[in-house]
């Protein structure tokens, strides 16, 4: 009886056991995981687009090399995560093709930050500093996930992210210690990205799906817990650089240690993510679409060779 | 806006890396590729960007046979005491040798003997 | 392909004087700039494929190749910088199109994947031959660098050749695109095989053991069987005059556009630390 299997499964979860791709799992667990990992993987891939805009313009050889390597890692993370999603989706008849086309069919969302503009070199630095910082905090919180393949991939991702952190900070530090024009550029980027980072972690009130994920121990921290951790780490650092944050409410309660902040425009960001209508959403989705559909001929050709070999 | 009528699906290959000749290959993940040749070439940059290695293996995912992780008992062979086949089962040798005014030899002693001349 | 009277191909760069007019040094500088500019421009074009390759796994492999190329450029610029008392970034970012010595083939825009593979295979095979020549260079630092770079380049050639042969032996569409890509490559490849106006000195000083003609011959031997395997003829390159040779600073609008983009942030403040 499925009910028995579900009970047994929940007891495994409660005992802290880890689930593998070939284990029996409730449909709900599979679907929640798939949605989570698919979105995570696609966010990594789509995250490459704002950053890759700065590769051709990187101002010296070392930065050029580092930025290519960083973007490569992001796509690499996307690959690792999509492979997990593919193994989960196989019984549902979905494979790499469908997981990619879902992006331009509006069937999978990706993080708001990758819908935004990156108009200056300082934005490349801030993406590596704040956006990656937020992503790492989320990833670190998922290391205890009940789904073992996800936990294993997250270990690898976290190891590579440590270079990303250093790279992002290096750019930001160089700008903060630089000319007036560089400091201004940095402040501009911070002003542009801050509220997107407040949205990044999701609303305080978690959705039903998010609650279920906590029960299944797919995730263990609430959105607000993650946002607080982010603010706690990054706000003092930004202030230490002599930069300001575009939020007069930012303050830590000395007793509770909780930070108060201005809520982002949930409506505006939510709409952007649901409908892919951010300033750069369609342009970047078009890039992914061209890479995929526009080059279907390549994949067809490669399969044709394999068959005749 | 329609999906392709005949979508192309590459095979899934599990990737194993051997870091140096004195250790066995280790599973590091998987990728999709149109042929074993390309799977090997792609595995190098997908999994070995930052590591040194001497060998890569790729195996089609369908060719992997595995135990079922949910069946914990299928691998339950460390339940009862089996110290009779481990070093830990012979901890009283050392004390007995002491009685003969000698100490026990360990495998490390014999291995290290090979490292000196003569 | 030899030149009798070398015209000065390399002009001053801002802030770093070409102090020593010794012809060995001039020849070496010219060669280092060819090597560096080739790899920087090619690496830059290759990096434009980030996020746009036909599949994710290939995206990752291809971007390693583009990193390697920019890394090799960095090596050559750094070596030249140490000889001339300037700096690698200034050489990479501070020179305009007429001072660049890269092959014109490499500055062209990427077009489709078939063109990219055709160009990459042709260029990687040429790099192979040129690096093999450098293994015998009388200039020790370049010889040692070539040994290391050749090892990294091996993967590039294997990978590009695999793609070249796969595309050329599969669907009608892939074959057509590869043929068209090659036609375009062949229109632009002529100056790649040149060594510029200092060729005679490079040979006399044994900085290179082989002439441009010999490099070309060896490159032909390498690529001919691969071209044959996809049923494509291998045409002879055409003669090129200096005005249309990248080795003499003669470039296309594509390079000017590339440099405008590449140096945009650098030029916003050339003394700033980034």
XYZ file of C-alpha atoms in Angstrom:
701
model
C 0.000 0.000 0.000
C 1.316 3.415 -0.930
C 0.333 4.706 2.517
C 2.708 2.229 4.151
C 5.501 3.185 1.816
C 4.952 6.838 2.576
C 5.057 6.184 6.302
C 8.247 4.197 5.972
C 9.719 6.970 3.866
C 8.830 9.672 6.446
C 10.440 7.588 9.159
C 13.610 7.406 7.098
C 13.522 11.193 6.798
C 12.889 11.631 10.515
C 15.802 9.329 11.342
C 18.001 11.615 9.268
C 18.548 9.010 6.568
C 19.620 10.147 3.130
C 17.590 9.343 0.021
C 19.191 8.248 -3.271
C 17.925 8.698 -6.826
C 16.931 5.053 -7.151
C 15.038 4.865 -3.836
C 11.271 4.762 -3.649
C 9.963 8.262 -2.886
C 6.512 9.818 -2.704
C 5.449 11.628 -5.870
C 5.238 14.830 -3.847
C 8.860 14.524 -2.661
C 10.039 13.878 -6.190
C 8.082 16.832 -7.588
C 9.174 19.276 -4.878
C 12.811 18.236 -5.265
C 12.623 18.403 -9.006
C 11.152 21.897 -8.911
C 13.772 23.054 -6.421
C 16.765 21.548 -8.222
C 15.528 22.474 -11.703
C 15.096 26.093 -10.616
C 18.489 26.049 -8.911
C 20.211 24.630 -11.996
C 18.505 27.006 -14.417
C 19.338 29.942 -12.144
C 23.013 28.984 -12.358
C 22.851 28.802 -16.155
C 20.897 32.047 -16.528
C 23.226 33.688 -14.017
C 26.021 33.296 -16.528
C 24.446 35.918 -18.841
C 24.815 39.118 -16.820
C 28.369 38.163 -15.930
C 29.473 37.064 -19.370
C 28.594 40.570 -20.618
C 31.716 41.715 -18.764
C 34.150 39.125 -20.055
C 34.824 40.966 -23.322
C 35.282 44.211 -21.370
C 37.304 43.010 -18.383
C 39.966 45.679 -17.781
C 43.043 43.471 -17.444
C 44.244 39.980 -18.335
C 43.904 38.518 -14.856
C 40.321 39.729 -14.442
C 39.464 38.470 -17.908
C 40.777 35.006 -17.081
C 39.111 34.921 -13.664
C 35.762 36.019 -15.038
C 35.786 33.377 -17.794
C 36.607 30.787 -15.124
C 33.841 32.018 -12.864
C 31.191 31.994 -15.575
C 32.402 28.547 -16.587
C 31.869 27.362 -13.008
C 28.324 28.747 -13.003
C 27.484 26.790 -16.116
C 29.234 23.830 -14.538
C 27.012 24.111 -11.497
C 24.010 24.290 -13.798
C 25.210 21.109 -15.484
C 25.668 19.264 -12.194
C 22.237 20.323 -10.938
C 20.432 19.624 -14.186
C 21.912 16.114 -14.198
C 20.316 15.593 -10.791
C 17.023 16.967 -12.071
C 17.248 14.710 -15.111
C 17.710 11.593 -12.985
C 14.698 12.647 -10.879
C 12.606 13.480 -13.925
C 13.405 10.356 -15.891
C 10.400 8.404 -14.543
C 8.293 11.417 -15.568
C 9.602 11.251 -19.125
C 11.584 14.499 -18.981
C 15.225 14.787 -19.981
C 17.806 17.520 -20.741
C 15.868 18.786 -23.766
C 12.686 19.433 -21.790
C 14.461 20.904 -18.779
C 16.085 23.498 -21.029
C 13.062 24.283 -23.189
C 11.045 24.833 -19.982
C 12.983 28.112 -19.637
C 11.550 29.692 -22.744
C 8.203 27.990 -22.257
C 7.988 29.895 -18.950
C 7.635 26.601 -17.065
C 10.586 27.123 -14.751
C 11.523 30.249 -12.858
C 14.961 31.572 -12.150
C 16.214 33.917 -9.478
C 15.222 37.563 -9.824
C 18.810 38.781 -9.845
C 19.398 37.292 -13.265
C 16.628 39.391 -14.765
C 18.455 42.594 -13.798
C 20.824 44.867 -15.691
C 24.569 44.884 -15.127
C 25.528 48.200 -16.736
C 29.020 48.808 -15.255
C 32.176 46.901 -14.347
C 31.254 47.431 -10.697
C 28.097 45.386 -11.320
C 30.353 42.459 -12.307
C 32.085 42.874 -8.951
C 28.854 43.208 -6.977
C 27.426 40.102 -8.635
C 30.487 38.202 -7.477
C 30.274 39.755 -4.016
C 26.635 40.140 -3.003
C 24.730 37.890 -5.399
C 27.162 35.032 -5.008
C 27.222 35.696 -1.271
C 23.473 35.203 -1.148
C 23.653 32.083 -3.301
C 26.386 30.599 -1.123
C 24.380 31.216 2.044
C 21.424 29.398 0.482
C 23.652 26.583 -0.724
C 25.356 26.201 2.636
C 21.946 25.859 4.283
C 21.063 23.051 1.879
C 24.121 20.916 2.646
C 22.075 18.937 5.183
C 19.367 18.151 2.636
C 17.743 14.718 2.836
C 18.394 14.070 -0.866
C 21.929 12.689 -0.965
C 22.789 13.403 -4.612
C 21.892 17.078 -3.990
C 24.040 17.128 -0.847
C 27.003 15.699 -2.765
C 26.696 18.165 -5.619
C 26.318 21.044 -3.153
C 29.639 20.087 -1.556
C 31.351 20.469 -4.900
C 29.480 23.683 -5.672
C 30.434 25.201 -2.324
C 34.089 24.342 -2.879
C 34.078 26.168 -6.217
C 32.105 29.081 -4.811
C 34.922 29.836 -2.423
C 36.969 31.078 -5.403
C 33.970 33.119 -6.553
C 33.777 34.846 -3.200
C 37.460 35.770 -3.330
C 37.156 36.954 -6.935
C 34.111 39.127 -6.226
C 35.665 40.625 -3.121
C 38.889 41.299 -4.994
C 37.094 43.383 -7.616
C 35.044 45.246 -5.011
C 38.102 45.953 -2.851
C 40.049 47.291 -5.837
C 37.196 49.671 -6.633
C 36.711 50.713 -2.999
C 40.414 51.573 -2.759
C 40.447 53.239 -6.141
C 39.687 56.576 -7.708
C 36.631 58.692 -6.921
C 35.114 57.519 -10.179
C 35.658 53.896 -9.209
C 34.117 54.403 -5.772
C 31.145 56.103 -7.361
C 30.764 53.224 -9.793
C 30.787 50.784 -6.882
C 28.201 52.767 -4.929
C 25.982 52.855 -8.017
C 26.135 49.089 -8.356
C 25.366 48.563 -4.663
C 22.359 50.878 -4.965
C 21.109 48.935 -7.965
C 21.420 45.458 -6.469
C 20.501 45.867 -2.834
C 16.731 45.499 -2.952
C 17.074 42.614 -5.439
C 19.105 40.845 -2.750
C 16.357 41.447 -0.176
C 13.915 39.788 -2.558
C 16.354 36.988 -3.413
C 15.619 34.966 -0.288
C 11.855 34.986 -0.750
C 9.003 36.220 1.435
C 8.902 35.897 5.222
C 5.696 33.891 5.034
C 6.720 30.668 3.384
C 4.550 29.029 0.762
C 2.882 25.670 1.295
C 5.482 24.064 -0.936
C 8.314 25.605 1.082
C 6.742 24.279 4.290
C 6.495 20.795 2.834
C 10.143 20.988 1.811
C 11.042 21.711 5.432
C 8.996 18.689 6.540
C 10.752 16.497 4.002
C 14.056 18.014 5.186
C 14.858 19.005 1.651
C 15.655 22.362 3.229
C 16.092 23.288 6.861
C 16.168 27.088 7.109
C 13.377 29.581 6.494
C 13.656 32.396 3.976
C 13.901 34.948 6.753
C 16.642 33.041 8.553
C 18.731 33.080 5.362
C 18.067 36.749 4.686
C 19.087 37.651 8.242
C 22.320 35.696 7.865
C 23.049 37.506 4.642
C 22.408 40.943 6.111
C 24.474 40.115 9.146
C 27.513 39.195 7.069
C 27.343 41.684 4.252
C 25.941 44.931 5.641
C 28.845 45.561 8.040
C 31.286 44.792 5.227
C 29.656 47.209 2.815
C 29.716 49.909 5.503
C 33.353 49.104 6.278
C 34.234 49.921 2.668
C 32.802 53.373 3.228
C 29.821 52.609 1.032
C 26.182 53.207 1.915
C 23.146 51.001 1.447
C 19.942 52.411 -0.026
C 17.864 51.512 3.038
C 17.563 53.922 5.970
C 15.816 51.257 8.046
C 18.800 48.908 8.154
C 19.587 48.440 11.804
C 20.426 45.583 14.108
C 18.468 45.164 17.323
C 21.211 44.888 19.954
C 19.304 42.404 22.063
C 17.660 40.085 19.567
C 20.420 40.575 16.961
C 17.655 40.731 14.346
C 18.088 43.211 11.539
C 15.236 45.441 10.458
C 15.110 46.416 6.800
C 12.767 47.855 4.187
C 10.747 45.140 2.503
C 11.480 44.869 -1.209
C 8.674 45.441 -3.686
C 7.341 41.875 -3.556
C 4.745 42.569 -6.230
C 7.223 44.004 -8.724
C 9.917 41.371 -8.261
C 7.399 38.535 -8.071
C 5.843 39.626 -11.325
C 9.280 39.829 -12.927
C 10.113 36.261 -11.952
C 6.697 34.765 -12.755
C 6.344 36.474 -16.121
C 9.954 36.889 -17.180
C 9.439 40.605 -17.628
C 12.444 42.084 -15.872
C 14.674 44.594 -17.702
C 16.839 41.856 -19.168
C 14.662 38.750 -18.891
C 13.584 38.365 -22.492
C 16.984 39.239 -23.909
C 18.694 36.591 -21.821
C 16.017 33.980 -22.399
C 16.459 34.657 -26.105
C 20.168 33.903 -25.756
C 19.397 30.592 -24.105
C 16.803 29.848 -26.740
C 19.184 30.610 -29.583
C 21.905 28.499 -27.974
C 19.481 25.621 -27.666
C 16.971 25.708 -30.512
C 19.205 27.591 -32.893
C 21.782 24.857 -32.498
C 19.544 21.807 -32.500
C 21.221 21.050 -35.840
C 24.487 20.486 -33.951
C 23.007 17.951 -31.571
C 21.219 16.195 -34.428
C 24.497 16.041 -36.307
C 26.349 14.574 -33.337
C 23.721 11.866 -32.918
C 23.895 11.055 -36.617
C 27.631 10.406 -36.329
C 27.179 8.183 -33.320
C 24.695 6.039 -35.183
C 26.921 5.406 -38.190
C 30.143 4.922 -36.187
C 6.917 28.159 -29.580
C 6.393 24.421 -30.131
C 8.873 21.940 -28.794
C 10.951 20.036 -31.319
C 9.146 17.094 -32.860
C 12.179 14.832 -32.581
C 14.202 16.027 -29.648
C 17.718 14.702 -29.504
C 18.765 12.947 -26.322
C 22.388 12.200 -25.583
C 23.233 9.220 -23.383
C 24.109 9.673 -19.716
C 27.637 8.664 -18.747
C 28.816 8.223 -15.170
C 32.331 9.598 -14.731
C 35.164 8.055 -12.708
C 38.496 9.762 -12.083
C 41.772 8.179 -10.999
C 43.918 10.801 -9.265
C 47.127 8.803 -9.305
C 48.192 5.294 -10.146
C 48.172 4.129 -6.523
C 44.486 4.811 -5.942
C 41.383 3.386 -7.582
C 39.042 5.353 -9.819
C 36.446 7.374 -7.949
C 32.939 8.304 -9.060
C 32.612 12.078 -9.399
C 29.313 12.624 -11.216
C 27.728 12.281 -14.630
C 27.258 14.079 -17.932
C 25.378 13.695 -21.200
C 27.346 13.202 -24.416
C 26.794 11.925 -27.952
C 29.599 9.325 -27.837
C 32.082 7.708 -25.435
C 34.930 9.636 -27.067
C 33.301 12.988 -26.446
C 32.191 11.864 -22.990
C 35.884 11.408 -22.114
C 36.896 14.752 -23.604
C 34.038 16.572 -21.888
C 34.637 14.818 -18.574
C 38.099 16.363 -18.435
C 36.832 19.930 -18.255
C 33.506 19.230 -16.577
C 35.116 17.393 -13.653
C 38.871 17.954 -13.702
C 39.339 21.670 -14.113
C 41.119 22.004 -10.799
C 42.515 18.562 -10.133
C 45.395 16.452 -11.312
C 44.517 12.954 -12.526
C 45.964 10.099 -14.539
C 42.853 8.459 -15.913
C 39.180 9.009 -16.678
C 36.604 6.282 -17.152
C 33.113 6.863 -18.471
C 30.412 4.239 -18.183
C 26.911 4.444 -19.621
C 24.481 4.987 -16.781
C 22.390 2.028 -17.983
C 25.394 -0.243 -17.498
C 25.675 0.471 -13.793
C 24.159 -2.140 -11.495
C 23.591 -1.062 -7.894
C 22.317 -2.276 -4.558
C 19.096 -0.675 -3.345
C 19.936 1.902 -0.682
C 16.561 1.449 0.974
C 17.420 -2.171 1.639
C 19.804 -1.387 4.501
C 20.122 -5.037 5.468
C 21.581 -6.115 2.111
C 24.849 -4.566 3.298
C 24.462 -5.510 6.981
C 27.625 -7.539 7.529
C 29.159 -5.460 10.308
C 26.457 -6.215 12.865
C 27.931 -8.985 15.026
C 31.460 -9.085 16.315
C 33.916 -10.067 13.638
C 37.068 -8.972 15.372
C 38.483 -12.453 14.717
C 39.354 -11.128 11.246
C 40.610 -7.688 12.240
C 43.728 -6.474 14.001
C 41.474 -5.268 16.792
C 40.769 -8.894 17.664
C 44.370 -9.517 18.659
C 45.126 -6.739 21.076
C 46.353 -9.155 23.753
C 49.356 -10.275 21.615
C 51.323 -7.220 22.660
C 50.942 -8.032 26.347
C 51.968 -11.660 25.783
C 55.103 -10.658 23.842
C 56.013 -8.362 26.703
C 56.061 -11.421 28.892
C 58.726 -12.839 26.556
C 60.580 -9.531 26.741
C 59.805 -8.729 23.118
C 57.251 -6.569 21.413
C 54.727 -7.504 18.717
C 55.688 -6.911 15.088
C 53.254 -4.872 13.037
C 52.788 -4.756 9.287
C 54.266 -1.251 9.290
C 57.505 -2.629 10.752
C 57.898 -5.069 7.879
C 56.917 -2.504 5.257
C 59.342 0.033 6.691
C 62.124 -2.598 6.688
C 61.883 -2.460 2.899
C 62.649 1.226 2.962
C 66.108 0.823 4.439
C 69.192 -0.648 2.754
C 70.343 -4.214 3.404
C 56.553 34.702 -48.734
C 59.928 36.209 -47.822
C 60.441 39.942 -47.450
C 63.614 41.709 -48.520
C 63.445 45.046 -46.764
C 61.517 44.931 -43.545
C 59.361 47.970 -43.076
C 58.884 48.927 -39.459
C 55.794 46.994 -38.505
C 55.693 47.865 -34.864
C 55.275 51.400 -33.643
C 55.763 52.835 -30.208
C 53.312 52.021 -27.518
C 52.453 54.745 -25.070
C 54.822 54.883 -22.134
C 57.247 52.152 -23.211
C 60.009 53.050 -25.638
C 61.511 50.556 -28.040
C 64.943 51.546 -26.830
C 67.107 48.999 -28.537
C 66.939 49.030 -32.315
C 68.933 45.837 -32.624
C 67.302 43.752 -35.326
C 67.326 40.519 -33.322
C 65.352 42.285 -30.661
C 62.972 43.805 -33.178
C 62.402 40.396 -34.759
C 61.765 38.793 -31.399
C 59.365 41.530 -30.388
C 57.476 41.129 -33.636
C 57.167 37.378 -33.143
C 56.092 37.695 -29.515
C 53.422 40.183 -30.513
C 52.184 37.841 -33.251
C 51.975 34.979 -30.772
C 50.352 37.097 -28.070
C 47.946 39.002 -30.298
C 46.867 35.776 -32.054
C 46.015 34.099 -28.750
C 44.384 37.141 -27.174
C 42.111 37.845 -30.129
C 41.293 34.169 -30.604
C 40.729 33.661 -26.870
C 38.503 36.741 -26.798
C 36.381 35.484 -29.700
C 36.204 32.010 -28.139
C 35.049 33.473 -24.818
C 32.101 35.075 -26.601
C 30.622 31.558 -26.763
C 30.100 31.474 -22.985
C 26.537 30.377 -22.313
C 25.873 29.986 -26.030
C 27.434 26.639 -26.974
C 25.184 23.855 -28.354
C 25.044 22.081 -24.995
C 26.143 22.732 -21.414
C 28.932 20.172 -21.265
C 30.488 21.564 -24.429
C 30.080 25.128 -23.112
C 32.240 24.149 -20.165
C 34.908 22.381 -22.234
C 35.058 25.185 -24.785
C 35.493 27.872 -22.151
C 38.514 26.043 -20.752
C 40.010 26.282 -24.196
C 39.337 30.027 -24.350
C 40.903 30.488 -20.910
C 43.993 28.594 -22.023
C 44.373 30.846 -25.066
C 44.105 34.042 -23.021
C 46.535 32.448 -20.562
C 49.014 31.785 -23.354
C 48.626 35.367 -24.556
C 49.402 36.480 -21.005
C 52.604 34.446 -21.070
C 53.803 36.013 -24.335
C 52.830 39.557 -23.296
C 54.584 39.102 -19.955
C 57.727 37.843 -21.663
C 57.720 40.773 -24.051
C 56.992 43.171 -21.193
C 60.054 41.915 -19.328
C 62.215 42.515 -22.420
C 60.964 45.999 -23.091
C 60.334 47.395 -19.625
C 56.608 47.737 -20.096
C 53.658 45.751 -18.757
C 51.542 42.899 -20.082
C 48.194 44.650 -19.597
C 49.412 47.716 -21.429
C 50.563 45.583 -24.342
C 47.266 43.691 -24.328
C 44.929 46.656 -23.894
C 46.873 49.765 -24.813
C 47.661 49.271 -28.491
C 45.381 50.223 -31.330
C 44.448 48.107 -34.368
C 47.328 49.274 -36.590
C 49.823 48.073 -33.968
C 48.310 44.599 -33.633
C 50.050 41.680 -35.338
C 47.403 38.954 -35.119
C 46.207 36.987 -38.123
C 43.087 38.508 -39.701
C 41.293 35.165 -39.539
C 41.205 35.319 -35.762
C 39.613 38.758 -35.436
C 36.533 37.833 -37.468
C 33.240 37.493 -35.625
C 32.164 34.037 -34.548
C 29.301 33.248 -36.965
C 27.813 29.786 -36.357
C 29.231 26.763 -34.571
C 30.457 25.163 -37.807
C 32.501 28.261 -38.703
C 33.838 28.393 -35.159
C 34.960 24.763 -35.329
C 36.439 25.173 -38.820
C 38.450 28.189 -37.690
C 39.466 26.661 -34.382
C 40.700 23.466 -36.024
C 42.678 25.321 -38.679
C 44.226 27.694 -36.136
C 44.954 25.047 -33.499
C 46.755 22.938 -36.108
C 48.815 26.001 -37.058
C 49.590 26.739 -33.401
C 50.783 23.179 -33.030
C 53.239 23.555 -35.885
C 54.414 26.994 -34.767
C 54.962 25.739 -31.205
C 56.882 22.710 -32.482
C 59.114 25.190 -34.278
C 59.597 27.159 -31.065
C 60.823 24.018 -29.301
C 64.025 24.652 -31.221
C 64.179 28.383 -30.568
C 67.495 29.981 -29.680
C 65.572 32.211 -27.307
C 65.449 30.060 -24.202
C 62.455 31.575 -22.326
C 60.320 31.205 -25.431
C 61.484 27.631 -25.946
C 60.579 26.704 -22.370
C 57.222 28.426 -22.611
C 56.494 26.588 -25.838
C 57.104 23.228 -24.173
C 54.439 23.941 -21.574
C 51.990 25.563 -23.952
C 52.281 22.693 -26.410
C 51.162 20.298 -23.677
C 48.041 22.367 -23.003
C 47.350 22.797 -26.706
C 47.191 19.044 -27.273
C 43.672 18.844 -25.842
C 42.550 21.773 -27.991
C 43.594 20.080 -31.202
C 42.118 16.703 -30.216
C 38.815 18.324 -29.284
C 38.540 20.566 -32.342
C 39.506 17.758 -34.669
C 36.846 15.523 -33.116
C 34.230 18.201 -33.718
C 35.503 18.932 -37.241
C 35.310 15.298 -38.270
C 31.990 14.679 -36.550
C 30.318 17.654 -38.224
C 31.845 16.764 -41.546
C 30.638 13.185 -41.443
C 27.066 13.542 -40.285
C 23.900 15.254 -41.494
C 23.554 17.140 -44.763
C 22.994 20.339 -42.841
C 26.142 19.950 -40.745
C 28.238 19.174 -43.814
C 26.846 22.177 -45.654
C 27.543 24.470 -42.728
C 31.049 23.131 -42.294
C 31.765 23.613 -46.003
C 30.434 27.170 -45.871
C 32.396 27.842 -42.713
C 35.568 26.570 -44.319
C 35.015 28.707 -47.402
C 34.833 31.743 -45.166
C 37.908 30.658 -43.209
C 39.841 30.169 -46.437
C 39.021 33.702 -47.600
C 40.667 35.100 -44.462
C 43.474 32.705 -43.558
C 46.236 33.849 -45.896
C 48.241 36.068 -43.572
C 48.085 33.566 -40.703
C 50.979 31.675 -42.270
C 53.148 34.786 -42.578
C 55.839 35.724 -40.139
C 55.854 39.417 -40.963
C 58.688 41.661 -42.138
C 61.271 40.266 -39.711
C 61.141 36.705 -41.019
C 64.679 36.707 -42.394
C 66.073 37.858 -39.047
C 64.002 35.280 -37.151
C 65.607 32.561 -39.244
C 69.141 34.014 -39.152
C 68.994 34.368 -35.375
C 67.480 30.865 -35.112
C 64.592 32.220 -33.096
C 62.582 30.005 -35.419
C 64.047 27.066 -37.319
C 61.460 27.108 -40.115
C 60.378 29.714 -42.630
C 56.732 30.681 -43.154
C 56.743 28.435 -46.226
C 57.981 25.509 -44.171
C 55.474 26.197 -41.386
C 52.745 26.197 -43.992
C 53.988 22.951 -45.523
C 54.002 21.206 -42.153
C 50.561 22.574 -41.317
C 49.266 21.232 -44.628
C 50.619 17.770 -43.846
C 48.797 17.862 -40.530
C 45.391 19.031 -41.750
C 45.274 17.339 -45.156
C 44.175 13.910 -43.860
C 41.510 15.537 -41.704
C 40.167 17.573 -44.606
C 40.222 14.410 -46.710
C 38.291 12.482 -44.060
C 35.378 14.897 -44.468
C 35.728 14.984 -48.242
C 36.836 18.615 -48.480
C 39.666 19.885 -50.681
C 42.541 21.813 -49.110
C 43.225 24.909 -51.192
C 46.549 26.716 -51.399
C 46.623 30.067 -49.612
C 46.836 33.168 -51.749
C 49.683 35.690 -51.696
C 49.077 38.607 -49.389
C 50.493 42.103 -49.609
C 51.626 43.909 -46.508
C 48.685 46.286 -46.471
C 46.348 43.334 -46.051
C 48.514 41.370 -43.665
C 47.683 41.282 -40.000
C 51.401 40.606 -39.435
C 52.044 44.144 -40.670
C 49.192 45.801 -38.797
C 46.689 45.593 -41.669
C 43.348 44.702 -40.129
C 39.623 44.622 -40.799
C 36.870 46.672 -39.113
C 36.134 43.566 -36.995
C 39.344 44.103 -35.061
C 38.612 47.761 -34.453
C 35.191 46.830 -33.108
C 36.664 44.069 -30.963
C 39.213 46.468 -29.479
C 36.619 49.150 -28.743
C 34.718 46.610 -26.635
C 37.750 44.943 -25.101
C 39.414 48.164 -23.994
C 36.315 50.125 -22.938
C 36.806 49.799 -19.176
C 40.613 49.843 -19.414
C 40.545 53.127 -21.330
C 38.156 54.749 -18.876
C 41.246 55.147 -16.667
C 44.491 53.554 -17.813
C 46.256 54.355 -14.540
C 43.583 52.891 -12.251
C 43.903 49.569 -10.452
C 41.081 47.194 -11.253
